[in-house]
CSV table of C-alpha atoms in Angstrom, one decimal:
chain,number,residue,atom,x,y,z
A,1,UNK,CA,-6.2,162.7,-88.1
A,2,UNK,CA,-5.0,163.5,-91.6
A,3,UNK,CA,-6.8,166.2,-93.4
A,4,UNK,CA,-9.4,165.3,-96.0
A,5,UNK,CA,-8.1,164.9,-99.5
A,6,UNK,CA,-9.9,168.0,-100.8
A,7,UNK,CA,-8.8,170.2,-97.9
A,8,UNK,CA,-5.2,168.9,-98.3
A,9,UNK,CA,-5.2,169.9,-102.0
A,10,UNK,CA,-6.7,173.3,-101.3
A,11,UNK,CA,-4.2,174.1,-98.5
A,12,UNK,CA,-1.2,172.8,-100.5
A,13,UNK,CA,-2.1,174.7,-103.7
A,14,UNK,CA,-3.3,177.9,-101.9
A,15,UNK,CA,0.0,179.8,-102.6
A,16,UNK,CA,-0.2,179.0,-106.3
A,17,UNK,CA,-3.9,179.9,-106.4
A,18,UNK,CA,-3.3,183.3,-104.7
A,19,UNK,CA,-0.5,184.2,-107.1
A,20,UNK,CA,-2.5,183.2,-110.2
A,21,UNK,CA,-5.7,185.0,-109.0
A,22,UNK,CA,-3.9,188.2,-108.1
A,23,UNK,CA,-1.8,188.1,-111.3
A,24,UNK,CA,-5.1,188.0,-113.2
A,25,UNK,CA,-6.6,190.8,-111.1
A,26,UNK,CA,-3.5,193.0,-111.6
A,27,UNK,CA,-3.4,192.3,-115.4
A,28,UNK,CA,-7.1,193.0,-115.8
A,29,UNK,CA,-7.0,196.2,-113.8
A,30,UNK,CA,-4.0,197.4,-115.9
A,31,UNK,CA,-6.0,196.8,-119.0
A,32,UNK,CA,-9.3,198.3,-117.8
A,33,UNK,CA,-7.8,201.2,-115.7
A,34,UNK,CA,-4.5,202.2,-117.4
A,35,UNK,CA,-4.4,205.4,-115.3
A,36,UNK,CA,-3.7,203.6,-112.1
A,37,UNK,CA,-0.4,204.6,-110.6
A,38,UNK,CA,2.5,202.1,-110.9
A,39,UNK,CA,2.8,202.0,-107.2
A,40,UNK,CA,-0.6,200.4,-107.0
A,41,UNK,CA,0.5,197.4,-109.2
A,42,UNK,CA,3.8,197.2,-107.3
A,43,UNK,CA,2.1,196.9,-103.9
A,44,UNK,CA,-0.6,194.6,-105.2
A,45,UNK,CA,2.2,192.2,-106.5
A,46,UNK,CA,4.0,192.5,-103.2
A,47,UNK,CA,0.8,191.7,-101.3
A,48,UNK,CA,0.2,188.6,-103.4
A,49,UNK,CA,3.7,187.3,-102.8
A,50,UNK,CA,3.6,188.0,-99.1
A,51,UNK,CA,0.2,186.3,-98.9
A,52,UNK,CA,1.4,183.3,-100.8
A,53,UNK,CA,4.4,182.9,-98.4
A,54,UNK,CA,2.1,183.2,-95.4
A,55,UNK,CA,-0.2,180.6,-96.9
A,56,UNK,CA,2.7,178.2,-97.3
A,57,UNK,CA,3.6,178.6,-93.6
A,58,UNK,CA,0.0,178.2,-92.5
A,59,UNK,CA,-0.4,175.1,-94.6
A,60,UNK,CA,2.8,173.6,-93.2
A,61,UNK,CA,2.2,174.4,-89.5
A,62,UNK,CA,-1.5,173.9,-89.4
A,63,UNK,CA,-1.3,170.2,-89.8
A,64,UNK,CA,0.4,167.7,-87.4
A,65,UNK,CA,3.7,166.7,-89.0
A,66,UNK,CA,4.4,163.2,-89.8
A,67,UNK,CA,8.0,162.5,-90.9
A,68,UNK,CA,8.3,166.0,-92.1
A,69,UNK,CA,5.2,166.0,-94.3
A,70,UNK,CA,2.6,168.5,-93.5
A,71,UNK,CA,0.0,167.7,-96.1
A,72,UNK,CA,-0.3,165.0,-98.8
A,73,UNK,CA,-3.0,164.4,-101.4
A,74,UNK,CA,-3.6,162.2,-104.4
A,75,UNK,CA,-1.6,159.4,-102.8
A,76,UNK,CA,1.3,161.7,-102.2
A,77,UNK,CA,1.3,163.3,-105.7
A,78,UNK,CA,0.8,166.7,-104.1
A,79,UNK,CA,2.8,167.4,-100.9
A,80,UNK,CA,3.5,170.2,-98.5
A,81,UNK,CA,6.6,169.4,-96.6
A,82,UNK,CA,9.7,171.2,-95.3
A,83,UNK,CA,11.2,171.3,-98.7
A,84,UNK,CA,8.2,172.7,-100.5
A,85,UNK,CA,7.8,175.4,-97.7
A,86,UNK,CA,11.4,176.4,-98.1
A,87,UNK,CA,11.0,176.5,-101.9
A,88,UNK,CA,7.8,178.6,-101.8
A,89,UNK,CA,9.4,181.1,-99.4
A,90,UNK,CA,12.4,181.3,-101.7
A,91,UNK,CA,10.3,181.9,-104.8
A,92,UNK,CA,8.1,184.5,-103.1
A,93,UNK,CA,11.1,186.3,-101.8
A,94,UNK,CA,12.7,186.3,-105.3
A,95,UNK,CA,9.5,187.5,-106.8
A,96,UNK,CA,9.2,190.2,-104.2
A,97,UNK,CA,12.7,191.5,-105.1
A,98,UNK,CA,11.7,191.7,-108.7
A,99,UNK,CA,8.5,193.6,-107.9
A,100,UNK,CA,10.1,196.1,-105.5
A,101,UNK,CA,12.9,196.9,-108.0
A,102,UNK,CA,10.6,197.3,-111.0
A,103,UNK,CA,10.7,201.1,-110.6
A,104,UNK,CA,14.2,201.1,-112.2
A,105,UNK,CA,12.6,199.8,-115.4
A,106,UNK,CA,9.4,201.9,-115.2
A,107,UNK,CA,10.3,204.2,-118.0
A,108,UNK,CA,11.2,201.4,-120.4
A,109,UNK,CA,8.2,199.3,-119.5
A,110,UNK,CA,5.7,202.2,-119.7
A,111,UNK,CA,2.0,201.0,-119.9
A,112,UNK,CA,3.2,197.4,-119.9
A,113,UNK,CA,4.2,197.6,-116.2
A,114,UNK,CA,1.0,195.8,-114.9
A,115,UNK,CA,1.8,193.0,-117.4
A,116,UNK,CA,5.3,192.8,-116.0
A,117,UNK,CA,4.1,192.5,-112.4
A,118,UNK,CA,1.5,189.9,-113.4
A,119,UNK,CA,4.1,187.8,-115.2
A,120,UNK,CA,6.4,187.9,-112.2
A,121,UNK,CA,3.5,186.5,-110.1
A,122,UNK,CA,2.8,183.7,-112.7
A,123,UNK,CA,6.5,182.8,-112.9
A,124,UNK,CA,6.5,182.4,-109.1
A,125,UNK,CA,3.3,180.5,-109.3
A,126,UNK,CA,4.8,178.1,-111.8
A,127,UNK,CA,7.8,177.6,-109.4
A,128,UNK,CA,5.4,176.7,-106.6
A,129,UNK,CA,3.9,174.0,-108.7
A,130,UNK,CA,7.4,172.5,-109.1
A,131,UNK,CA,7.8,172.7,-105.4
A,132,UNK,CA,4.7,170.8,-104.4
A,133,UNK,CA,4.2,168.3,-107.2
A,134,UNK,CA,5.8,164.9,-107.7
A,135,UNK,CA,3.6,163.9,-110.7
A,136,UNK,CA,5.2,164.1,-114.1
A,137,UNK,CA,2.4,165.8,-116.0
A,138,UNK,CA,2.0,168.7,-113.4
A,139,UNK,CA,5.8,169.1,-113.3
A,140,UNK,CA,5.8,169.7,-117.0
A,141,UNK,CA,2.9,172.2,-116.6
A,142,UNK,CA,4.8,174.0,-113.9
A,143,UNK,CA,8.0,174.2,-115.9
A,144,UNK,CA,6.0,175.5,-118.9
A,145,UNK,CA,4.3,178.2,-116.8
A,146,UNK,CA,7.7,179.4,-115.5
A,147,UNK,CA,9.3,179.4,-118.9
A,148,UNK,CA,6.5,181.2,-120.7
A,149,UNK,CA,6.2,183.8,-117.9
A,150,UNK,CA,10.0,184.5,-118.0
A,151,UNK,CA,10.0,184.9,-121.8
A,152,UNK,CA,7.0,187.2,-121.4
A,153,UNK,CA,8.8,189.4,-118.9
A,154,UNK,CA,11.6,189.9,-121.4
A,155,UNK,CA,9.2,190.5,-124.3
A,156,UNK,CA,7.2,193.3,-122.6
A,157,UNK,CA,10.2,195.5,-122.7
A,158,UNK,CA,9.5,196.8,-126.2
A,159,UNK,CA,11.4,200.1,-126.2
A,160,UNK,CA,14.4,198.5,-127.8
A,161,UNK,CA,15.1,195.8,-130.3
A,162,UNK,CA,17.4,193.7,-128.1
A,163,UNK,CA,14.8,192.4,-125.6
A,164,UNK,CA,12.5,191.2,-128.4
A,165,UNK,CA,15.3,189.3,-130.1
A,166,UNK,CA,16.4,187.9,-126.7
A,167,UNK,CA,12.8,186.8,-126.0
A,168,UNK,CA,12.6,185.0,-129.4
A,169,UNK,CA,15.9,183.2,-128.9
A,170,UNK,CA,14.9,182.3,-125.3
A,171,UNK,CA,11.6,180.8,-126.7
A,172,UNK,CA,13.6,178.6,-129.1
A,173,UNK,CA,15.9,177.4,-126.3
A,174,UNK,CA,12.9,176.8,-124.0
A,175,UNK,CA,11.2,174.7,-126.7
A,176,UNK,CA,14.2,172.5,-127.0
A,177,UNK,CA,14.5,172.2,-123.2
A,178,UNK,CA,10.8,171.3,-122.8
A,179,UNK,CA,11.1,168.8,-125.6
A,180,UNK,CA,14.1,167.2,-123.9
A,181,UNK,CA,12.3,167.0,-120.6
A,182,UNK,CA,9.1,165.5,-122.2
A,183,UNK,CA,11.1,162.9,-124.1
A,184,UNK,CA,13.0,162.0,-121.0
A,185,UNK,CA,9.9,161.6,-118.8
A,186,UNK,CA,8.2,159.7,-121.6
A,187,UNK,CA,11.0,157.2,-121.6
A,188,UNK,CA,10.8,156.9,-117.9
A,189,UNK,CA,7.1,156.4,-118.0
A,190,UNK,CA,7.5,153.7,-120.8
A,191,UNK,CA,10.1,151.9,-118.7
A,192,UNK,CA,8.1,152.0,-115.4
A,193,UNK,CA,4.5,152.5,-116.3
A,194,UNK,CA,4.0,155.2,-113.7
A,195,UNK,CA,3.9,159.0,-113.7
A,196,UNK,CA,4.6,159.3,-110.0
A,197,UNK,CA,8.2,160.3,-109.4
A,198,UNK,CA,8.0,158.8,-105.9
A,199,UNK,CA,6.9,155.4,-107.3
A,200,UNK,CA,9.2,155.1,-110.3
A,201,UNK,CA,12.5,154.9,-108.4
A,202,UNK,CA,11.7,151.3,-107.3
A,203,UNK,CA,10.8,150.2,-110.8
A,204,UNK,CA,14.1,150.9,-112.6
A,205,UNK,CA,15.0,147.3,-113.1
A,206,UNK,CA,14.8,146.7,-116.8
A,207,UNK,CA,16.3,148.4,-119.9
A,208,UNK,CA,18.9,150.2,-117.9
A,209,UNK,CA,20.5,152.0,-120.9
A,210,UNK,CA,17.1,153.3,-122.0
A,211,UNK,CA,16.2,154.4,-118.5
A,212,UNK,CA,19.6,156.2,-118.2
A,213,UNK,CA,18.8,158.0,-121.4
A,214,UNK,CA,15.5,159.2,-120.0
A,215,UNK,CA,17.1,160.5,-116.8
A,216,UNK,CA,19.8,162.3,-118.8
A,217,UNK,CA,17.3,164.0,-121.1
A,218,UNK,CA,15.2,165.1,-118.2
A,219,UNK,CA,18.3,166.6,-116.5
A,220,UNK,CA,19.3,168.4,-119.7
A,221,UNK,CA,15.8,169.9,-120.0
A,222,UNK,CA,15.8,171.1,-116.4
A,223,UNK,CA,19.4,172.5,-116.6
A,224,UNK,CA,18.0,175.1,-119.0
A,225,UNK,CA,16.5,177.2,-116.2
A,226,UNK,CA,19.7,177.5,-114.2
A,227,UNK,CA,21.7,178.5,-117.3
A,228,UNK,CA,24.0,175.5,-117.5
A,229,UNK,CA,25.3,174.2,-120.8
A,230,UNK,CA,24.3,173.4,-123.4
A,231,UNK,CA,21.2,175.6,-123.2
A,232,UNK,CA,22.8,178.5,-121.5
A,233,UNK,CA,22.9,181.1,-124.2
A,234,UNK,CA,19.5,182.5,-123.4
A,235,UNK,CA,20.7,183.7,-120.1
A,236,UNK,CA,23.6,185.6,-121.6
A,237,UNK,CA,21.3,187.2,-124.2
A,238,UNK,CA,18.8,188.3,-121.6
A,239,UNK,CA,21.7,189.7,-119.4
A,240,UNK,CA,23.0,191.6,-122.4
A,241,UNK,CA,19.8,192.9,-124.0
A,242,UNK,CA,17.3,193.6,-121.2
A,243,UNK,CA,17.4,196.5,-118.7
A,244,UNK,CA,19.1,195.8,-115.4
A,245,UNK,CA,15.9,195.4,-113.4
A,246,UNK,CA,14.2,193.1,-115.9
A,247,UNK,CA,17.3,191.0,-116.4
A,248,UNK,CA,17.7,190.6,-112.6
A,249,UNK,CA,14.1,189.5,-112.2
A,250,UNK,CA,14.3,187.0,-115.1
A,251,UNK,CA,17.6,185.4,-114.2
A,252,UNK,CA,17.0,185.3,-110.4
A,253,UNK,CA,13.6,183.7,-110.8
A,254,UNK,CA,15.0,181.2,-113.3
A,255,UNK,CA,17.8,180.1,-111.0
A,256,UNK,CA,15.5,179.8,-108.0
A,257,UNK,CA,12.8,177.8,-109.9
A,258,UNK,CA,15.4,175.7,-111.7
A,259,UNK,CA,17.2,174.7,-108.5
A,260,UNK,CA,13.9,173.7,-106.9
A,261,UNK,CA,12.9,171.7,-109.9
A,262,UNK,CA,16.2,169.9,-110.0
A,263,UNK,CA,15.9,168.9,-106.4
A,264,UNK,CA,12.2,167.9,-106.6
A,265,UNK,CA,12.6,165.8,-109.8
A,266,UNK,CA,16.1,164.4,-109.7
A,267,UNK,CA,16.8,164.0,-106.0
A,268,UNK,CA,13.3,163.6,-104.4
A,269,UNK,CA,11.9,161.8,-107.5
A,270,UNK,CA,14.5,159.6,-109.1
A,271,UNK,CA,17.0,159.7,-106.2
A,272,UNK,CA,20.8,159.5,-106.4
A,273,UNK,CA,20.7,155.7,-106.5
A,274,UNK,CA,20.2,156.0,-110.2
A,275,UNK,CA,23.8,156.7,-111.0
A,276,UNK,CA,23.5,157.6,-114.7
A,277,UNK,CA,21.9,161.0,-114.1
A,278,UNK,CA,24.4,161.8,-111.3
A,279,UNK,CA,27.3,161.3,-113.6
A,280,UNK,CA,25.7,163.5,-116.3
A,281,UNK,CA,25.0,166.1,-113.6
A,282,UNK,CA,28.7,166.0,-112.7
A,283,UNK,CA,29.8,166.5,-116.3
A,284,UNK,CA,27.3,169.3,-116.8
A,285,UNK,CA,28.3,170.9,-113.5
A,286,UNK,CA,32.0,170.9,-114.3
A,287,UNK,CA,31.4,172.3,-117.8
A,288,UNK,CA,28.9,174.8,-116.4
A,289,UNK,CA,31.5,176.1,-114.1
A,290,UNK,CA,34.6,176.2,-116.3
A,291,UNK,CA,33.0,177.4,-119.6
A,292,UNK,CA,31.6,180.7,-118.3
A,293,UNK,CA,34.6,181.3,-116.1
A,294,UNK,CA,37.0,181.1,-119.1
A,295,UNK,CA,34.7,183.3,-121.2
A,296,UNK,CA,34.6,185.9,-118.4
A,297,UNK,CA,38.3,186.6,-118.9
A,298,UNK,CA,37.5,188.3,-122.3
A,299,UNK,CA,34.1,189.8,-121.3
A,300,UNK,CA,33.9,193.2,-122.7
A,301,UNK,CA,30.9,194.5,-120.7
A,302,UNK,CA,29.7,194.3,-117.1
A,303,UNK,CA,26.4,192.9,-118.4
A,304,UNK,CA,28.1,189.9,-120.0
A,305,UNK,CA,30.3,189.5,-117.0
A,306,UNK,CA,27.3,189.2,-114.7
A,307,UNK,CA,25.5,186.9,-117.2
A,308,UNK,CA,28.5,184.6,-117.2
A,309,UNK,CA,28.6,184.8,-113.4
A,310,UNK,CA,24.9,183.7,-113.3
A,311,UNK,CA,25.7,180.8,-115.6
A,312,UNK,CA,28.6,179.8,-113.2
A,313,UNK,CA,26.1,179.7,-110.4
A,314,UNK,CA,24.0,177.3,-112.5
A,315,UNK,CA,27.1,175.0,-112.8
A,316,UNK,CA,27.5,175.1,-109.1
A,317,UNK,CA,23.9,174.1,-108.6
A,318,UNK,CA,24.4,171.0,-110.7
A,319,UNK,CA,27.7,170.3,-108.9
A,320,UNK,CA,25.8,170.2,-105.6
A,321,UNK,CA,23.5,167.5,-107.0
A,322,UNK,CA,26.3,165.0,-107.2
A,323,UNK,CA,26.7,165.2,-103.4
A,324,UNK,CA,23.0,164.9,-102.7
A,325,UNK,CA,23.2,161.2,-101.8
A,326,UNK,CA,25.1,159.3,-99.2
A,327,UNK,CA,28.8,159.8,-98.7
A,328,UNK,CA,31.3,157.9,-96.6
A,329,UNK,CA,30.0,155.9,-93.7
A,330,UNK,CA,26.5,156.0,-95.4
A,331,UNK,CA,26.0,159.5,-94.0
A,332,UNK,CA,24.3,162.3,-96.1
A,333,UNK,CA,26.9,164.1,-98.2
A,334,UNK,CA,25.1,167.4,-97.7
A,335,UNK,CA,24.6,168.3,-101.3
A,336,UNK,CA,20.9,169.4,-101.0
A,337,UNK,CA,21.7,171.5,-97.9
A,338,UNK,CA,24.6,173.2,-99.9
A,339,UNK,CA,22.3,173.7,-102.9
A,340,UNK,CA,19.5,175.3,-101.0
A,341,UNK,CA,21.8,177.6,-99.0
A,342,UNK,CA,23.6,178.4,-102.3
A,343,UNK,CA,20.3,179.2,-104.1
A,344,UNK,CA,19.4,181.9,-101.5
A,345,UNK,CA,22.9,183.4,-101.8
A,346,UNK,CA,23.1,183.2,-105.6
A,347,UNK,CA,19.7,184.8,-106.1
A,348,UNK,CA,20.6,187.8,-103.9
A,349,UNK,CA,24.0,188.2,-105.6
A,350,UNK,CA,22.4,188.2,-109.0
A,351,UNK,CA,19.9,190.8,-107.9
A,352,UNK,CA,22.5,193.1,-106.4
A,353,UNK,CA,24.6,192.8,-109.6
A,354,UNK,CA,21.8,193.6,-112.0
A,355,UNK,CA,20.6,196.5,-109.7
A,356,UNK,CA,24.1,197.9,-110.2
A,357,UNK,CA,23.5,197.7,-114.0
A,358,UNK,CA,20.2,199.4,-113.6
A,359,UNK,CA,22.0,202.2,-111.6
A,360,UNK,CA,24.5,202.6,-114.4
A,361,UNK,CA,21.7,202.9,-116.9
A,362,UNK,CA,19.9,205.6,-114.9
A,363,UNK,CA,23.2,207.5,-114.5
A,364,UNK,CA,24.0,207.1,-118.2
A,365,UNK,CA,27.3,205.4,-117.5
A,366,UNK,CA,28.8,203.0,-120.0
A,367,UNK,CA,29.0,199.3,-119.1
A,368,UNK,CA,32.4,198.6,-120.6
A,369,UNK,CA,35.7,198.7,-118.6
A,370,UNK,CA,36.3,202.3,-119.6
A,371,UNK,CA,32.9,203.4,-118.3
A,372,UNK,CA,33.5,201.6,-115.0
A,373,UNK,CA,36.8,203.3,-114.4
A,374,UNK,CA,36.6,205.7,-111.5
A,375,UNK,CA,33.0,204.7,-110.8
A,376,UNK,CA,33.6,204.9,-107.0
A,377,UNK,CA,34.1,208.7,-107.4
A,378,UNK,CA,31.4,209.4,-110.0
A,379,UNK,CA,28.6,207.2,-108.6
A,380,UNK,CA,29.5,205.7,-105.2
A,381,UNK,CA,26.2,203.8,-104.8
A,382,UNK,CA,26.6,202.1,-108.2
A,383,UNK,CA,30.2,201.2,-107.3
A,384,UNK,CA,29.2,199.6,-104.0
A,385,UNK,CA,26.4,197.6,-105.6
A,386,UNK,CA,28.6,196.5,-108.5
A,387,UNK,CA,31.5,195.5,-106.2
A,388,UNK,CA,29.5,193.6,-103.7
A,389,UNK,CA,27.3,191.9,-106.4
A,390,UNK,CA,30.3,190.8,-108.4
A,391,UNK,CA,32.1,189.7,-105.3
A,392,UNK,CA,29.1,187.6,-104.3
A,393,UNK,CA,28.9,186.0,-107.8
A,394,UNK,CA,32.6,185.2,-107.6
A,395,UNK,CA,32.4,183.9,-104.0
A,396,UNK,CA,35.0,186.1,-102.6
A,397,UNK,CA,35.6,186.0,-98.9
A,398,UNK,CA,34.1,187.0,-96.5
A,399,UNK,CA,30.8,187.0,-98.5
A,400,UNK,CA,28.3,184.2,-98.2
A,401,UNK,CA,29.1,183.0,-101.7
A,402,UNK,CA,32.4,181.8,-100.4
A,403,UNK,CA,30.7,179.6,-97.8
A,404,UNK,CA,28.3,178.3,-100.4
A,405,UNK,CA,31.2,177.2,-102.6
A,406,UNK,CA,32.9,175.5,-99.6
A,407,UNK,CA,29.7,173.5,-98.9
A,408,UNK,CA,29.2,172.5,-102.5
A,409,UNK,CA,32.8,171.4,-103.0
A,410,UNK,CA,32.7,169.5,-99.7
A,411,UNK,CA,29.5,167.7,-100.6
A,412,UNK,CA,30.8,166.8,-104.1
A,413,UNK,CA,34.0,165.3,-102.5
A,414,UNK,CA,31.9,163.4,-99.9
A,415,UNK,CA,29.8,162.0,-102.7
A,416,UNK,CA,32.8,160.7,-104.5
A,417,UNK,CA,33.1,163.4,-107.2
A,418,UNK,CA,36.3,165.2,-106.3
A,419,UNK,CA,36.9,166.1,-109.9
A,420,UNK,CA,33.6,168.1,-110.0
A,421,UNK,CA,34.7,170.0,-106.8
A,422,UNK,CA,38.1,170.7,-108.4
A,423,UNK,CA,36.4,172.1,-111.5
A,424,UNK,CA,34.2,174.4,-109.4
A,425,UNK,CA,37.1,175.6,-107.3
A,426,UNK,CA,39.2,176.3,-110.5
A,427,UNK,CA,36.3,178.1,-112.2
A,428,UNK,CA,35.6,180.2,-109.1
A,429,UNK,CA,39.3,181.3,-109.0
A,430,UNK,CA,39.3,182.2,-112.6
A,431,UNK,CA,36.1,184.2,-112.3
A,432,UNK,CA,37.3,185.9,-109.1
A,433,UNK,CA,40.5,187.1,-110.8
A,434,UNK,CA,38.4,188.7,-113.6
A,435,UNK,CA,36.0,190.3,-111.1
A,436,UNK,CA,38.9,191.8,-109.1
A,437,UNK,CA,40.1,193.4,-112.3
A,438,UNK,CA,36.7,195.2,-112.7
A,439,UNK,CA,36.4,196.1,-109.1
A,440,UNK,CA,39.9,197.6,-109.2
A,441,UNK,CA,38.9,199.6,-112.2
A,442,UNK,CA,36.0,201.1,-110.3
A,443,UNK,CA,37.9,201.9,-107.1
A,444,UNK,CA,41.6,202.3,-108.1
A,445,UNK,CA,41.7,203.6,-111.7
A,446,UNK,CA,40.2,206.9,-112.7
A,447,UNK,CA,39.9,208.7,-116.0
A,448,UNK,CA,38.6,211.9,-114.3
A,449,UNK,CA,35.2,211.8,-115.9
A,450,UNK,CA,32.5,214.0,-114.3
A,451,UNK,CA,30.5,212.8,-111.3
A,452,UNK,CA,26.8,212.1,-111.9
A,453,UNK,CA,23.7,212.9,-109.8
A,454,UNK,CA,21.8,209.8,-108.7
A,455,UNK,CA,18.5,209.3,-110.4
A,456,UNK,CA,17.5,205.7,-109.6
A,457,UNK,CA,14.3,205.2,-107.6
A,458,UNK,CA,14.9,205.1,-103.8
A,459,UNK,CA,13.1,201.8,-103.3
A,460,UNK,CA,15.1,200.0,-106.0
A,461,UNK,CA,18.3,201.4,-104.4
A,462,UNK,CA,17.3,200.3,-101.0
A,463,UNK,CA,16.4,196.8,-102.2
A,464,UNK,CA,19.7,196.5,-104.1
A,465,UNK,CA,21.7,197.5,-101.1
A,466,UNK,CA,19.8,195.0,-98.9
A,467,UNK,CA,20.7,192.3,-101.4
A,468,UNK,CA,24.3,193.3,-101.4
A,469,UNK,CA,24.4,193.6,-97.6
A,470,UNK,CA,22.9,190.1,-97.2
A,471,UNK,CA,26.1,188.6,-98.7
A,472,UNK,CA,28.0,189.8,-95.6
A,473,UNK,CA,25.2,189.2,-93.1
A,474,UNK,CA,24.6,185.7,-94.2
A,475,UNK,CA,28.2,184.8,-93.8
A,476,UNK,CA,28.1,186.0,-90.2
A,477,UNK,CA,24.7,184.6,-89.4
A,478,UNK,CA,24.8,181.5,-91.6
A,479,UNK,CA,23.5,179.2,-88.9
A,480,UNK,CA,19.8,179.9,-89.1
A,481,UNK,CA,19.8,179.7,-92.9
A,482,UNK,CA,21.7,176.4,-92.9
A,483,UNK,CA,19.3,175.1,-90.2
A,484,UNK,CA,16.4,175.9,-92.5
A,485,UNK,CA,18.2,174.3,-95.5
A,486,UNK,CA,18.9,171.2,-93.4
A,487,UNK,CA,15.3,170.9,-92.3
A,488,UNK,CA,14.1,171.2,-96.0
A,489,UNK,CA,16.6,168.6,-97.1
A,490,UNK,CA,15.8,166.2,-94.3
A,491,UNK,CA,12.6,165.0,-95.9
A,492,UNK,CA,14.5,164.1,-99.1
A,493,UNK,CA,16.9,161.7,-97.6
């Protein structure tokens, strides 16, 4: 017997509710009791994220499954299925990494550390809204919560001018992105008369050019989060201006939430049968891969190099979308599976890379090529994090990023977009060459600068190393993760 509508809504939205409530509690305690130790807020945030992940699993497994859907309410407008469960777990895991590594930015955040933790929780909460909603209005709300929270995370780091400027510029870009998405969804609503994404796909029968414009504008707005052109500059600014821990939190949460939103809106909602948005996704994906890869050749700092690598991952996410429909023989091309697998790998590579930046900051080591030379001797831990993180962003074998690129390219070819796959492969090769140059500087070249004593927090170090190690482990044990991605994608076919 299906659960009552009210119970279904409660169970489906429980992860979001937990995150919002505990974010409010943490923020209020930080205001009323400023003397509480930072570890209290760190573990409160971790508890909130673990609880939200557990709630998602309980909601999914506590109801008899029907065609992969665990719970549905408001005529299917709110759903808890395999995809939403995978998405909530990914968001909670990404938020947990941001919480556990916040110690590296503790000095720069100061008394604003509780606000930082609260904003991480609200950003994850906004992402969970994107994961379970198929109604246009709530999707816009979820995207707005994510964007405002991420900008807030950048803005709370007030010990330098750079983060404030980056937050303002990100706000401008976010306003443009939200406007594009709103205009696109308004056009779709005007053409179909429905705000339910699951219902509009069967009503695209009139005014095809206008509908195509609506789909393209919606895609452009969503591409902002994953750092794909043309609204990608905010990600480079955050990577260059914020501390390593803050930049890692913002960029990884943005990529995770953006990838989930793209699947929920464009694949699950509009479906790949609407070819105009698939073509636009291919163009944006190819540009989003090649543009940052070419810029990386002249990158003057490791921060910019990592920021460009994160933008490249956004281009790969869009490239996976073109293979999210049916391929030859009317079999699934596998784009969603490749995208979900890639999201996990990309998030961890981004975190490992920015944790290396945080380690360089703690050790007072410059982030340019001259500062990186001889890093393996002066700060071995930072060198390992930097090498594995950059190798993960570049997709160098035998790391899991290499497998993710193979899956994405294969799905694009199967979907009939070999040129998108070729652009992704070429971009990965260009970026890999640049990355190898920086890794060689760290391990082969040496300017005989003095070694440094490690000062980074142990917890942040451990989490960064775990993220780096996952790139190797996931390649060896990719089966379970691919199985989970396949299960999440199966309800979208």
